[in-house]
mmCIF file of C-alpha atoms in Angstrom:
data_model
loop_
_atom_site.group_PDB
_atom_site.id
_atom_site.type_symbol
_atom_site.label_atom_id
_atom_site.label_comp_id
_atom_site.label_asym_id
_atom_site.label_seq_id
_atom_site.Cartn_x
_atom_site.Cartn_y
_atom_site.Cartn_z
ATOM 1 C CA MET A 100 130.746 96.122 125.619
ATOM 2 C CA THR A 101 131.654 97.312 122.132
ATOM 3 C CA ASP A 102 129.257 98.577 119.464
ATOM 4 C CA ILE A 103 129.912 95.345 117.547
ATOM 5 C CA ASP A 104 128.913 93.302 120.601
ATOM 6 C CA THR A 105 125.744 95.373 121.058
ATOM 7 C CA THR A 106 124.820 94.931 117.396
ATOM 8 C CA ALA A 107 125.438 91.180 117.581
ATOM 9 C CA LEU A 108 123.253 90.848 120.688
ATOM 10 C CA GLU A 109 120.469 92.929 119.152
ATOM 11 C CA ALA A 110 120.613 90.857 115.971
ATOM 12 C CA ALA A 111 120.474 87.633 117.982
ATOM 13 C CA ALA A 112 117.447 88.898 119.936
ATOM 14 C CA PHE A 113 115.704 89.889 116.689
ATOM 15 C CA ARG A 114 116.375 86.453 115.161
ATOM 16 C CA ARG A 115 115.033 84.763 118.278
ATOM 17 C CA LEU A 116 111.843 86.852 118.184
ATOM 18 C CA ARG A 117 111.430 86.211 114.455
ATOM 19 C CA ASP A 118 112.006 82.476 114.880
ATOM 20 C CA HIS A 119 109.644 82.312 117.852
ATOM 21 C CA LEU A 120 106.847 83.943 115.847
ATOM 22 C CA MET A 121 107.691 81.924 112.742
ATOM 23 C CA LEU A 122 108.229 78.479 114.230
ATOM 24 C CA GLN A 123 106.775 78.257 117.730
ATOM 25 C CA ARG A 124 103.804 80.612 117.434
ATOM 26 C CA PRO A 125 102.592 80.912 113.846
ATOM 27 C CA ASP A 126 99.092 80.629 115.336
ATOM 28 C CA VAL A 127 99.347 84.068 116.930
ATOM 29 C CA GLN A 128 97.333 86.402 114.737
ATOM 30 C CA ASN A 129 98.890 89.636 113.536
ATOM 31 C CA ILE A 130 95.859 91.614 114.671
ATOM 32 C CA ASP A 131 96.287 90.259 118.205
ATOM 33 C CA LEU A 132 99.923 91.333 118.161
ATOM 34 C CA MET A 133 98.836 94.791 117.024
ATOM 35 C CA ILE A 134 96.202 95.024 119.755
ATOM 36 C CA LEU A 135 98.487 93.838 122.543
ATOM 37 C CA ALA A 136 101.933 95.039 121.491
ATOM 38 C CA GLY A 137 101.340 97.742 118.901
ATOM 39 C CA PHE A 138 103.323 95.900 116.229
ATOM 40 C CA CYS A 139 103.067 92.724 114.179
ATOM 41 C CA ARG A 140 105.092 90.621 111.776
ATOM 42 C CA ASN A 141 104.385 93.103 108.980
ATOM 43 C CA CYS A 142 105.837 95.883 111.139
ATOM 44 C CA LEU A 143 108.957 93.783 111.715
ATOM 45 C CA ALA A 144 109.250 93.269 107.959
ATOM 46 C CA ASP A 145 108.876 97.010 107.355
ATOM 47 C CA TRP A 146 111.551 97.782 109.947
ATOM 48 C CA TYR A 147 113.804 95.155 108.363
ATOM 49 C CA ARG A 148 113.341 96.739 104.944
ATOM 50 C CA ASP A 149 113.922 100.215 106.386
ATOM 51 C CA ALA A 150 117.196 99.011 107.926
ATOM 52 C CA ALA A 151 118.272 97.589 104.575
ATOM 53 C CA GLU A 152 117.465 100.831 102.777
ATOM 54 C CA GLU A 153 119.344 102.879 105.412
ATOM 55 C CA ARG A 154 122.396 100.818 104.480
ATOM 56 C CA GLY A 155 121.879 101.300 100.758
ATOM 57 C CA LEU A 156 120.555 97.777 100.212
ATOM 58 C CA ALA A 157 117.576 97.377 97.902
ATOM 59 C CA MET A 158 114.813 95.216 99.322
ATOM 60 C CA THR A 159 111.213 94.870 98.297
ATOM 61 C CA ARG A 160 108.332 94.611 100.717
ATOM 62 C CA ASP A 161 107.802 90.991 99.641
ATOM 63 C CA GLU A 162 111.472 90.133 100.243
ATOM 64 C CA ALA A 163 111.345 91.665 103.717
ATOM 65 C CA ARG A 164 108.141 89.823 104.562
ATOM 66 C CA GLU A 165 109.612 86.529 103.405
ATOM 67 C CA ALA A 166 112.627 87.148 105.681
ATOM 68 C CA VAL A 167 110.274 87.623 108.655
ATOM 69 C CA TYR A 168 107.638 85.006 107.796
ATOM 70 C CA GLY A 169 110.058 82.349 106.535
ATOM 71 C CA MET A 170 107.929 81.930 103.406
ATOM 72 C CA PRO A 171 106.019 84.150 101.021
ATOM 73 C CA PHE A 172 103.472 86.239 102.914
ATOM 74 C CA ALA A 173 100.518 84.852 100.946
ATOM 75 C CA GLU A 174 101.526 81.301 101.873
ATOM 76 C CA PHE A 175 101.887 82.154 105.574
ATOM 77 C CA LYS A 176 98.559 83.963 105.525
ATOM 78 C CA ALA A 177 96.812 81.001 103.893
ATOM 79 C CA ARG A 178 98.324 78.553 106.400
ATOM 80 C CA HIS A 179 98.108 80.501 109.637
ATOM 81 C CA GLN A 180 96.097 83.722 109.542
ATOM 82 C CA ALA A 181 92.349 83.820 110.051
ATOM 83 C CA GLU A 182 89.996 86.647 109.178
ATOM 84 C CA ALA A 183 89.779 89.156 112.001
ATOM 85 C CA SER A 184 86.657 88.832 114.106
ATOM 86 C CA PRO A 185 84.402 91.819 114.758
ATOM 87 C CA GLU A 186 85.710 91.824 118.351
ATOM 88 C CA GLN A 187 89.342 91.926 117.161
ATOM 89 C CA LEU A 188 88.579 94.733 114.726
ATOM 90 C CA ALA A 189 86.836 96.728 117.465
ATOM 91 C CA ALA A 190 89.757 96.197 119.863
ATOM 92 C CA PHE A 191 92.188 97.238 117.123
ATOM 93 C CA GLU A 192 90.219 100.428 116.445
ATOM 94 C CA ALA A 193 90.056 101.200 120.171
ATOM 95 C CA ARG A 194 93.812 100.666 120.463
ATOM 96 C CA LYS A 195 94.463 103.147 117.663
ATOM 97 C CA ARG A 196 92.671 105.911 119.589
#
């Protein structure tokens, strides 16, 4: 497999993950992703922006988040994200240790 093939497969896997979180599972809370997987949609957006910057492409945090969320972050948050419960916050803090 060539480097181009590897890059294409990795990009396809990323798009599938992004689309799954965006379209099939917008109900999954970012804090739950952080607790269980150690990353969330915001992390994906940060990594996306980092990749752009490594290639000399300017991208704001909001632009990266919109690429991952499929809409402005504030809109996604209003539609799909709930306030974290005390139990979620405690689990998140425990995970950080």
